[in-house]
Amino acid sequence: MTVTGQEIADYVDRVRGALADLPPAVRDELTEDLPEHLAEVAAETDGTLVDRLGAPEAYAAELRAAAGAEAGARSAFLSRRLDAARARAGTQLRALDTQLGPLLGQPSVSEFLRPLRPAWWLLRGWLAALVISVILGGAPGLLPRLDGSVFAGLVLLAGTVLASVWLGRRSAGLRGWRRQAVQIGTAALLLFSFAALVTVDQRASTDRFGSYQEISTDRRYDMIQDVFVYDEQGRLVTNARLFDQNGVPIRLGWPTCPDGTGVVPPPRYVYPYCPEQAPFAPPVPSPATPAPPAPGTVTPTGSAPAPSGSAPAPSASTSASPTATVGPAPSAEPTTTR
Amino acid sequence: MDTTQLLKGVLDLAVLAVLKDEDGYGYDILRRLREAGLEEVGDASVYGTLRRLFAAGLLTTYVVPSEAGPHRKYYALNAAGRDQLARSGKTWRSFATTMNALLDDRGMAA
C-alpha cells in the first residue's frame, strides 16, 4: 500500500472544501464514508490517489452530480430522506400490526379493526353532525342542534350518518386525490370534534360549581390581601379593627404576615397585617396610637387602587371610595363594604 | 454519443443490479460495473450513487473488519431496494425496446 492515511485525509479535506457551498448536513452526509472508501481504493490499486481518481475538485464535482446534491438542492435531498423515513415507518407499522394482533385474538390488529369499520362510520356521522351544528352557531353539546331545535338536529344527524356510511362503503375504491380528500377531511373532522368535545366536557364539569359561584362575594375584594388605615394627618393606623353596620367584623385578606423565615405567625384580626408593607408611609413609631374616632380612610391593597388625586399620601379630603368607620366603636351610619 | 451522459440516467439501476446477488463494498462494486462493460464509470459517481441510494433507504450497510487492509463497508439491497430494482429494470427494458424498435424501423444497423 503506497497511500498513507495523511494523503487520504488531505484528499478528503480538499473534496469537502470543494463542496463547501452545500449545506453542512448534506455535505457531511455525502462525505461521511469517504475516508473509508478511499482507503479501500488505495488498498486495491497502486499509485497516488490523485493518479487513480483525478484531482479532488474533479472528484467532488462528479460526486456532487452523482449524488444529485446541487447547491440549492437541500430540499430535494431532505425530501428523499423524508421518503425513506416514511418507508421505514410503514414497515415498522406493519410489523407492529402483526405483533400486536395476538393480544386481540386476531392474526393482526387490522384484522381486528376491519369488522369495526361500520361502527366507525356511525361515529363519524355523529361527529360530523356535531361539527356542523357548532359551525352553524350552536353551542357544543352531545346532540346536534340547528337553531336550538333538537328535531332539526336529529334530522341532520340522520343525514350525516347516512352520508358517512355511504362514503365508508365507497371509499375503499377511491384513488388519488379523492382518497386524499377523504383522509384530510377525516383528520380535520377528528381535530374539530376533539376540540368540541373538550369544550362540552369542561362545561359539564364546571356546571356543578355554578350555584356556588353565584353567591360568592364581590370579586373586587377577592384580590385584597391587607388593609391600611390612615388618619387625618396621613399617618398609618396600626391595630385597626373594621366592623360593618351590624357589628360584625369585616375580614379581608389573609390574617397573617409571613416573614422570610417560613414560620407563620398566629393570625391577628387587626389591620394592617403587615405594617411594613404599607403603600404610603411607614408605621407610626409611637408605641400605641389609639385610632381616632373620626372617620378615616380605608385603602385596600392587593389590586393596588391608587388613591384619587395625585397626592402621594391619602388625606380625608381625597378619600377613596370604600369608606368605613375606623375605631373601636362601630356606628350604624357609615357605608360599609358588605 | 457520449456514454457518460447515458450512464447518468441508469447508474442507479446498474448499481442496484450488481448488488442483486451479492453484497459488495465500494471499490468492489466499481470493479463489477467495469467488468460488466461500463468502463467509463467513475469512482466518485459510484460512491455518490451509493450514498444517495443509502439515503433514500434502498440499501443497508455493514462493516467487515479486515486483518490485512482497511475495514470494508459493505452495501446490501433491502426490500425497498429489490422493489426499486424490479421496477427500474422493467422501465429500462421497455425503454430500450422502444428505442430499438424506433431504430429498426428506420433501418439502422444494430
Short mmCIF file of C-alpha atoms in Angstrom, two decimals:
data_model
loop_
_atom_site.label_atom_id
_atom_site.label_comp_id
_atom_site.label_asym_id
_atom_site.label_seq_id
_atom_site.Cartn_x
_atom_site.Cartn_y
_atom_site.Cartn_z
CA MET A 1 0.00 0.00 0.00
CA THR A 2 1.60 3.18 -1.14
CA VAL A 3 -1.02 5.64 0.04
CA THR A 4 -0.76 6.98 3.58
CA GLY A 5 -3.52 7.95 5.92
CA GLN A 6 -2.33 11.51 5.70
CA GLU A 7 -2.76 11.54 1.94
CA ILE A 8 -6.31 10.23 2.32
CA ALA A 9 -7.12 12.86 4.92
CA ASP A 10 -5.74 15.62 2.68
CA TYR A 11 -7.74 14.33 -0.27
CA VAL A 12 -10.94 14.20 1.79
CA ASP A 13 -10.30 17.72 3.06
CA ARG A 14 -9.95 19.04 -0.46
CA VAL A 15 -13.12 17.24 -1.59
CA ARG A 16 -15.01 18.70 1.36
CA GLY A 17 -13.56 22.11 0.55
CA ALA A 18 -14.91 21.84 -3.00
CA LEU A 19 -18.34 21.02 -1.58
CA ALA A 20 -18.27 23.94 0.85
CA ASP A 21 -21.27 25.60 -0.80
CA LEU A 22 -23.55 22.72 0.15
CA PRO A 23 -25.48 22.86 3.41
CA PRO A 24 -23.26 21.32 6.13
CA ALA A 25 -25.71 18.48 6.80
CA VAL A 26 -25.77 17.45 3.14
CA ARG A 27 -22.00 17.70 2.83
CA ASP A 28 -21.44 15.59 5.94
CA GLU A 29 -23.95 13.09 4.66
CA LEU A 30 -22.10 12.83 1.34
CA THR A 31 -18.57 12.59 2.69
CA GLU A 32 -19.29 10.59 5.83
CA ASP A 33 -17.76 7.38 4.45
CA LEU A 34 -15.27 8.95 2.08
CA PRO A 35 -12.12 8.22 4.15
CA GLU A 36 -13.03 4.53 4.44
CA HIS A 37 -13.93 4.37 0.79
CA LEU A 38 -10.67 5.98 -0.30
CA ALA A 39 -8.77 3.57 1.94
CA GLU A 40 -10.43 0.73 0.04
CA VAL A 41 -9.49 2.28 -3.28
CA ALA A 42 -5.93 2.84 -2.11
CA ALA A 43 -5.67 -0.77 -0.93
CA GLU A 44 -6.78 -2.13 -4.30
CA THR A 45 -4.55 -0.14 -6.63
CA ASP A 46 -1.09 1.31 -6.96
CA GLY A 47 -0.15 4.93 -7.38
CA THR A 48 -1.30 8.04 -5.56
CA LEU A 49 -4.92 8.88 -5.05
CA VAL A 50 -4.67 11.75 -7.49
CA ASP A 51 -3.24 9.35 -10.12
CA ARG A 52 -6.10 6.95 -9.52
CA LEU A 53 -9.02 9.30 -9.04
CA GLY A 54 -8.02 12.63 -10.51
CA ALA A 55 -7.97 15.94 -8.69
CA PRO A 56 -10.09 16.15 -5.55
CA GLU A 57 -12.03 19.04 -7.07
CA ALA A 58 -13.00 16.95 -10.10
CA TYR A 59 -13.87 14.06 -7.78
CA ALA A 60 -16.08 16.42 -5.77
CA ALA A 61 -17.85 17.64 -8.92
CA GLU A 62 -18.57 14.07 -10.04
CA LEU A 63 -19.70 13.11 -6.55
CA ARG A 64 -21.99 16.11 -6.41
CA ALA A 65 -23.58 15.22 -9.75
CA ALA A 66 -23.97 11.53 -8.91
CA ALA A 67 -25.49 12.22 -5.51
CA GLY A 68 -27.87 14.75 -7.00
CA ALA A 69 -26.81 17.34 -4.46
CA GLU A 70 -26.73 20.68 -6.22
CA ALA A 71 -26.09 23.74 -4.12
CA GLY A 72 -29.76 24.59 -3.78
CA ALA A 73 -30.95 21.02 -3.71
CA ARG A 74 -31.17 20.67 0.01
CA SER A 75 -34.91 20.32 -0.04
CA ALA A 76 -34.77 17.55 -2.66
CA PHE A 77 -32.17 15.75 -0.61
CA LEU A 78 -34.18 16.16 2.57
CA SER A 79 -37.38 15.08 0.87
CA ARG A 80 -35.66 11.89 -0.21
CA ARG A 81 -34.67 11.28 3.39
CA LEU A 82 -38.25 12.00 4.39
CA ASP A 83 -39.49 9.42 1.89
CA ALA A 84 -37.03 6.92 3.30
CA ALA A 85 -38.20 7.66 6.83
CA ARG A 86 -41.80 7.22 5.71
CA ALA A 87 -40.98 3.87 4.11
CA ARG A 88 -39.26 2.72 7.28
CA ALA A 89 -42.18 3.86 9.43
CA GLY A 90 -44.58 1.96 7.17
CA THR A 91 -42.53 -1.22 7.51
CA GLN A 92 -42.41 -0.88 11.29
CA LEU A 93 -46.11 -0.19 11.47
CA ARG A 94 -46.85 -3.37 9.52
CA ALA A 95 -44.57 -5.34 11.84
CA LEU A 96 -46.34 -3.86 14.87
CA ASP A 97 -49.67 -4.71 13.26
CA THR A 98 -48.90 -8.43 13.20
CA GLN A 99 -47.04 -8.40 16.51
CA LEU A 100 -49.91 -6.88 18.48
CA GLY A 101 -52.59 -8.95 16.72
CA PRO A 102 -52.41 -11.95 19.11
CA LEU A 103 -53.20 -9.63 22.04
CA LEU A 104 -56.60 -9.09 20.44
CA GLY A 105 -57.05 -12.71 19.43
CA GLN A 106 -56.51 -11.98 15.73
CA PRO A 107 -53.61 -12.51 13.33
CA SER A 108 -53.14 -8.74 13.10
CA VAL A 109 -54.57 -5.55 14.54
CA SER A 110 -56.02 -4.55 11.18
CA GLU A 111 -57.97 -7.83 11.03
CA PHE A 112 -59.39 -6.93 14.42
CA LEU A 113 -60.33 -3.43 13.29
CA ARG A 114 -61.85 -4.35 9.92
CA PRO A 115 -65.23 -5.62 11.25
CA LEU A 116 -65.44 -2.46 13.40
CA ARG A 117 -65.47 -0.17 10.38
CA PRO A 118 -69.28 0.26 10.21
CA ALA A 119 -69.16 1.39 13.85
CA TRP A 120 -66.57 3.98 12.89
CA TRP A 121 -68.82 5.17 10.05
CA LEU A 122 -71.67 5.75 12.54
CA LEU A 123 -69.33 7.59 14.92
CA ARG A 124 -68.01 9.69 12.06
CA GLY A 125 -71.54 10.67 11.06
CA TRP A 126 -72.34 11.72 14.61
CA LEU A 127 -69.11 13.77 14.88
CA ALA A 128 -69.85 15.42 11.53
CA ALA A 129 -73.34 16.43 12.77
CA LEU A 130 -71.80 17.90 15.94
CA VAL A 131 -69.23 19.88 13.99
CA ILE A 132 -71.85 21.17 11.53
CA SER A 133 -74.10 22.30 14.39
CA VAL A 134 -71.18 24.10 16.08
CA ILE A 135 -70.12 25.75 12.81
CA LEU A 136 -73.69 26.99 12.29
CA GLY A 137 -73.51 28.74 15.65
CA GLY A 138 -74.91 26.15 18.03
CA ALA A 139 -73.46 25.62 21.47
CA PRO A 140 -71.33 22.46 21.67
CA GLY A 141 -73.36 19.62 23.12
CA LEU A 142 -73.71 15.88 22.78
CA LEU A 143 -76.71 16.15 20.46
CA PRO A 144 -76.56 18.36 17.38
CA ARG A 145 -78.98 21.28 17.34
CA LEU A 146 -79.99 23.55 14.50
CA ASP A 147 -81.15 26.96 15.70
CA GLY A 148 -81.73 25.38 19.09
CA SER A 149 -84.08 22.77 17.65
CA VAL A 150 -83.32 19.22 18.69
CA PHE A 151 -85.62 17.80 16.00
CA ALA A 152 -83.79 19.57 13.18
CA GLY A 153 -80.57 18.39 14.81
CA LEU A 154 -81.76 14.78 14.70
CA VAL A 155 -82.63 15.12 11.01
CA LEU A 156 -79.13 16.47 10.45
CA LEU A 157 -77.71 13.58 12.46
CA ALA A 158 -79.57 11.03 10.35
CA GLY A 159 -78.32 12.73 7.17
CA THR A 160 -74.66 12.80 8.21
CA VAL A 161 -74.75 9.21 9.46
CA LEU A 162 -76.23 8.01 6.16
CA ALA A 163 -73.68 10.06 4.22
CA SER A 164 -70.82 8.70 6.32
CA VAL A 165 -71.95 5.09 5.80
CA TRP A 166 -72.34 5.70 2.07
CA LEU A 167 -68.84 7.23 1.95
CA GLY A 168 -67.46 4.35 4.01
CA ARG A 169 -68.80 1.76 1.59
CA ARG A 170 -67.34 3.56 -1.40
CA SER A 171 -64.06 4.99 -0.06
CA ALA A 172 -62.25 1.66 -0.43
CA GLY A 173 -62.43 2.09 -4.20
CA LEU A 174 -61.27 5.70 -4.20
CA ARG A 175 -57.85 6.54 -5.60
CA GLY A 176 -55.67 9.60 -6.00
CA TRP A 177 -56.91 12.98 -4.89
CA ARG A 178 -60.37 11.71 -3.89
CA ARG A 179 -58.80 9.34 -1.41
CA GLN A 180 -56.56 12.13 -0.08
CA ALA A 181 -59.54 14.45 0.23
CA VAL A 182 -61.39 11.86 2.34
CA GLN A 183 -58.32 11.35 4.53
CA ILE A 184 -57.71 15.07 5.04
CA GLY A 185 -61.40 15.66 5.73
CA THR A 186 -61.46 12.87 8.30
CA ALA A 187 -58.37 14.25 10.04
CA ALA A 188 -59.90 17.75 10.17
CA LEU A 189 -63.17 16.30 11.47
CA LEU A 190 -61.38 14.44 14.26
CA LEU A 191 -59.48 17.58 15.23
CA PHE A 192 -62.61 19.76 15.30
CA SER A 193 -64.71 17.25 17.16
CA PHE A 194 -61.98 16.68 19.73
CA ALA A 195 -61.95 20.43 20.42
CA ALA A 196 -65.76 20.47 20.61
CA LEU A 197 -65.86 17.50 22.99
CA VAL A 198 -63.25 19.11 25.24
CA THR A 199 -65.49 22.18 25.47
CA VAL A 200 -68.52 20.01 26.29
CA ASP A 201 -66.54 18.20 28.94
CA GLN A 202 -65.34 21.43 30.52
CA ARG A 203 -68.88 22.79 30.71
CA ALA A 204 -70.14 19.54 32.18
CA SER A 205 -67.52 19.53 34.90
CA THR A 206 -67.79 23.25 35.81
CA ASP A 207 -71.60 23.35 35.93
CA ARG A 208 -71.51 21.66 39.32
CA PHE A 209 -69.98 24.75 40.87
CA GLY A 210 -72.19 27.25 39.10
CA SER A 211 -74.55 27.81 42.02
CA TYR A 212 -71.65 28.19 44.41
CA GLN A 213 -70.09 30.91 42.28
CA GLU A 214 -73.27 32.95 42.21
CA ILE A 215 -73.21 33.68 45.92
CA SER A 216 -69.53 34.44 46.08
CA THR A 217 -68.55 37.85 47.39
CA ASP A 218 -67.86 40.87 45.31
CA ARG A 219 -64.90 39.91 43.18
CA ARG A 220 -63.36 43.35 43.61
CA TYR A 221 -62.42 42.42 47.17
CA ASP A 222 -61.16 38.94 46.36
CA MET A 223 -57.79 40.32 45.46
CA ILE A 224 -57.33 42.23 48.72
CA GLN A 225 -54.56 40.85 50.89
CA ASP A 226 -54.24 43.55 53.54
CA VAL A 227 -55.90 46.81 54.62
CA PHE A 228 -54.08 50.02 55.60
CA VAL A 229 -55.84 52.75 57.55
CA TYR A 230 -54.51 56.33 57.59
CA ASP A 231 -55.60 59.07 59.95
CA GLU A 232 -56.22 62.72 59.11
CA GLN A 233 -52.51 63.55 59.14
CA GLY A 234 -51.70 60.73 56.75
CA ARG A 235 -50.22 58.57 59.47
CA LEU A 236 -50.68 54.84 59.29
CA VAL A 237 -53.05 53.49 61.91
CA THR A 238 -51.92 50.21 63.36
CA ASN A 239 -54.02 47.54 65.04
CA ALA A 240 -57.23 48.88 63.49
CA ARG A 241 -60.42 46.81 63.55
CA LEU A 242 -63.19 47.05 60.96
CA PHE A 243 -66.87 46.35 61.56
CA ASP A 244 -69.99 46.55 59.47
CA GLN A 245 -73.34 48.13 60.43
CA ASN A 246 -74.28 45.05 62.44
CA GLY A 247 -71.11 44.97 64.44
CA VAL A 248 -69.79 42.01 62.53
CA PRO A 249 -66.03 42.19 61.99
CA ILE A 250 -65.05 42.76 58.38
CA ARG A 251 -62.49 40.17 57.44
CA LEU A 252 -60.44 40.95 54.37
CA GLY A 253 -57.27 39.31 53.21
CA TRP A 254 -55.29 36.63 54.96
CA PRO A 255 -54.81 37.44 58.63
CA THR A 256 -51.16 36.67 58.95
CA CYS A 257 -47.91 38.16 57.82
CA PRO A 258 -45.44 35.60 56.53
CA ASP A 259 -41.90 36.71 57.13
CA GLY A 260 -38.93 35.32 55.30
CA THR A 261 -38.25 32.64 57.90
CA GLY A 262 -41.03 30.38 56.76
CA VAL A 263 -42.59 30.46 60.24
CA VAL A 264 -46.22 31.51 60.01
CA PRO A 265 -47.17 33.68 63.00
CA PRO A 266 -50.60 33.15 64.59
CA PRO A 267 -53.43 35.04 62.89
CA ARG A 268 -54.23 38.53 64.15
CA TYR A 269 -57.53 40.11 63.23
CA VAL A 270 -56.25 43.68 63.31
CA TYR A 271 -55.26 45.74 60.29
CA PRO A 272 -52.78 46.05 58.81
CA TYR A 273 -51.46 42.54 58.99
CA CYS A 274 -48.10 43.61 57.64
CA PRO A 275 -47.41 47.21 58.68
CA GLU A 276 -44.01 47.05 56.94
CA GLN A 277 -45.73 46.75 53.59
CA ALA A 278 -47.70 49.98 53.90
CA PRO A 279 -48.04 51.59 50.48
CA PHE A 280 -47.63 55.24 51.53
CA ALA A 281 -45.92 55.74 54.87
CA PRO A 282 -44.04 53.67 57.43
CA PRO A 283 -45.91 52.68 60.57
CA VAL A 284 -46.10 55.29 63.28
CA PRO A 285 -43.17 54.78 65.64
CA SER A 286 -45.07 55.79 68.77
CA PRO A 287 -45.93 52.77 70.89
CA ALA A 288 -49.68 52.91 70.83
CA THR A 289 -51.75 55.13 68.65
CA PRO A 290 -55.34 54.62 69.56
CA ALA A 291 -57.33 55.09 66.45
CA PRO A 292 -59.11 58.39 66.47
CA PRO A 293 -62.86 58.11 66.41
CA ALA A 294 -63.01 60.45 63.45
CA PRO A 295 -63.79 58.72 60.14
CA GLY A 296 -60.64 57.82 58.31
CA THR A 297 -59.79 56.34 55.00
CA VAL A 298 -59.59 52.70 54.20
CA THR A 299 -57.23 51.92 51.42
CA PRO A 300 -57.35 48.32 50.35
CA THR A 301 -54.25 46.97 48.70
CA GLY A 302 -53.66 43.98 46.54
CA SER A 303 -55.49 45.18 43.49
CA ALA A 304 -53.47 48.36 44.00
CA PRO A 305 -56.12 51.03 43.74
CA ALA A 306 -54.40 54.36 43.54
CA PRO A 307 -55.85 56.98 45.82
CA SER A 308 -57.85 59.51 43.92
CA GLY A 309 -55.98 62.67 43.09
CA SER A 310 -52.25 62.88 42.66
CA ALA A 311 -51.41 63.35 46.33
CA PRO A 312 -48.85 60.80 47.44
CA ALA A 313 -50.46 60.39 50.84
CA PRO A 314 -54.16 60.00 51.26
CA SER A 315 -55.98 62.53 53.36
CA ALA A 316 -59.54 62.94 54.45
CA SER A 317 -60.28 65.20 51.51
CA THR A 318 -59.20 62.62 48.95
CA SER A 319 -60.91 59.68 50.48
CA ALA A 320 -61.09 56.58 48.33
CA SER A 321 -64.42 55.06 47.52
CA PRO A 322 -64.77 52.23 50.05
CA THR A 323 -65.21 54.17 53.26
CA ALA A 324 -65.79 52.68 56.63
CA THR A 325 -65.57 53.75 60.17
CA VAL A 326 -62.34 53.29 61.95
CA GLY A 327 -62.35 52.91 65.62
CA PRO A 328 -63.24 50.64 68.42
CA ALA A 329 -66.91 51.54 68.44
CA PRO A 330 -68.98 50.70 65.41
CA SER A 331 -71.58 53.16 64.40
CA ALA A 332 -74.70 52.39 62.49
CA GLU A 333 -74.35 55.21 60.00
CA PRO A 334 -71.33 54.78 57.66
CA THR A 335 -71.31 53.00 54.41
CA THR A 336 -69.95 49.50 54.54
CA THR A 337 -68.27 47.20 52.20
CA ARG A 338 -70.53 44.19 52.58
CA MET B 1 -22.80 9.76 -28.37
CA ASP B 2 -21.22 10.27 -25.00
CA THR B 3 -21.91 7.22 -22.83
CA THR B 4 -21.28 9.16 -19.62
CA GLN B 5 -24.46 11.10 -20.33
CA LEU B 6 -26.38 7.87 -20.80
CA LEU B 7 -24.78 6.38 -17.71
CA LYS B 8 -26.10 9.18 -15.51
CA GLY B 9 -29.64 8.04 -16.09
CA VAL B 10 -29.06 4.36 -15.45
CA LEU B 11 -26.27 4.24 -12.89
CA ASP B 12 -28.77 3.71 -10.07
CA LEU B 13 -30.18 0.71 -11.88
CA ALA B 14 -26.72 -0.64 -12.68
CA VAL B 15 -25.56 -0.35 -9.06
CA LEU B 16 -28.74 -1.99 -7.76
CA ALA B 17 -28.33 -4.77 -10.33
CA VAL B 18 -24.74 -5.68 -9.41
CA LEU B 19 -25.82 -5.84 -5.74
CA LYS B 20 -28.75 -8.14 -6.51
CA ASP B 21 -27.00 -11.45 -5.87
CA GLU B 22 -24.06 -10.42 -3.76
CA ASP B 23 -23.32 -7.62 -1.30
CA GLY B 24 -20.31 -5.52 -2.09
CA TYR B 25 -18.05 -2.73 -0.85
CA GLY B 26 -17.39 0.47 -2.78
CA TYR B 27 -14.38 -0.50 -4.85
CA ASP B 28 -15.77 -3.98 -5.40
CA ILE B 29 -18.96 -2.51 -6.86
CA LEU B 30 -16.93 -0.26 -9.17
CA ARG B 31 -14.98 -3.30 -10.37
CA ARG B 32 -18.14 -5.29 -11.04
CA LEU B 33 -19.58 -2.44 -13.11
CA ARG B 34 -16.39 -2.16 -15.13
CA GLU B 35 -16.19 -5.92 -15.65
CA ALA B 36 -19.78 -5.81 -16.88
CA GLY B 37 -18.66 -3.37 -19.57
CA LEU B 38 -19.38 0.03 -18.04
CA GLU B 39 -15.74 1.03 -18.27
CA GLU B 40 -16.27 4.77 -18.18
CA VAL B 41 -17.94 4.82 -14.81
CA GLY B 42 -16.04 6.95 -12.31
CA ASP B 43 -15.26 6.16 -8.70
CA ALA B 44 -16.88 9.32 -7.40
CA SER B 45 -20.04 8.56 -9.37
CA VAL B 46 -20.32 5.13 -7.81
CA TYR B 47 -19.57 6.43 -4.33
CA GLY B 48 -22.06 9.29 -4.72
CA THR B 49 -24.70 6.92 -6.08
CA LEU B 50 -24.19 4.55 -3.14
CA ARG B 51 -24.58 7.43 -0.68
CA ARG B 52 -27.73 8.59 -2.41
CA LEU B 53 -29.32 5.14 -2.60
CA PHE B 54 -28.46 4.61 1.06
CA ALA B 55 -30.01 7.96 2.00
CA ALA B 56 -33.11 7.01 0.01
CA GLY B 57 -33.48 3.88 2.14
CA LEU B 58 -32.80 1.37 -0.65
CA LEU B 59 -29.55 -0.02 0.77
CA THR B 60 -28.30 -1.22 4.11
CA THR B 61 -24.66 -1.24 5.15
CA TYR B 62 -22.45 -3.25 7.44
CA VAL B 63 -18.74 -3.10 8.15
CA VAL B 64 -16.49 -6.12 7.72
CA PRO B 65 -13.19 -5.87 9.61
CA SER B 66 -10.14 -6.91 7.70
CA GLU B 67 -6.82 -8.00 9.15
CA ALA B 68 -4.65 -7.01 6.24
CA GLY B 69 -6.22 -3.88 4.80
CA PRO B 70 -8.76 -1.26 5.87
CA HIS B 71 -12.22 -2.18 7.16
CA ARG B 72 -14.69 -2.51 4.34
CA LYS B 73 -18.19 -1.08 4.30
CA TYR B 74 -20.48 -3.49 2.51
CA TYR B 75 -23.70 -2.42 0.86
CA ALA B 76 -26.71 -4.72 0.52
CA LEU B 77 -30.13 -4.41 -1.07
CA ASN B 78 -33.05 -4.28 1.33
CA ALA B 79 -36.68 -4.98 0.44
CA ALA B 80 -37.23 -1.45 -0.85
CA GLY B 81 -34.06 -1.72 -2.95
CA ARG B 82 -35.20 -5.00 -4.52
CA ASP B 83 -38.55 -3.44 -5.25
CA GLN B 84 -36.87 -0.44 -6.88
CA LEU B 85 -34.60 -2.72 -8.91
CA ALA B 86 -37.56 -4.68 -10.25
CA ARG B 87 -39.47 -1.54 -11.21
CA SER B 88 -36.49 0.31 -12.73
CA GLY B 89 -35.48 -2.85 -14.60
CA LYS B 90 -38.91 -3.07 -16.20
CA THR B 91 -38.83 0.62 -17.10
CA TRP B 92 -35.39 0.26 -18.68
CA ARG B 93 -36.34 -2.84 -20.69
CA SER B 94 -39.45 -1.20 -22.05
CA PHE B 95 -37.50 1.97 -22.85
CA ALA B 96 -34.73 0.01 -24.59
CA THR B 97 -37.28 -1.98 -26.57
CA THR B 98 -38.93 1.23 -27.71
CA MET B 99 -35.60 2.72 -28.77
CA ASN B 100 -34.57 -0.48 -30.59
CA ALA B 101 -37.87 -0.60 -32.43
CA LEU B 102 -37.51 3.06 -33.36
CA LEU B 103 -34.06 2.45 -34.82
CA ASP B 104 -35.11 -0.83 -36.50
CA ASP B 105 -37.99 0.93 -38.23
CA ARG B 106 -35.51 3.29 -39.86
CA GLY B 107 -33.19 0.50 -40.94
CA MET B 108 -30.34 1.34 -38.60
CA ALA B 109 -27.85 -1.47 -38.09
CA ALA B 110 -27.54 -2.78 -34.56
#
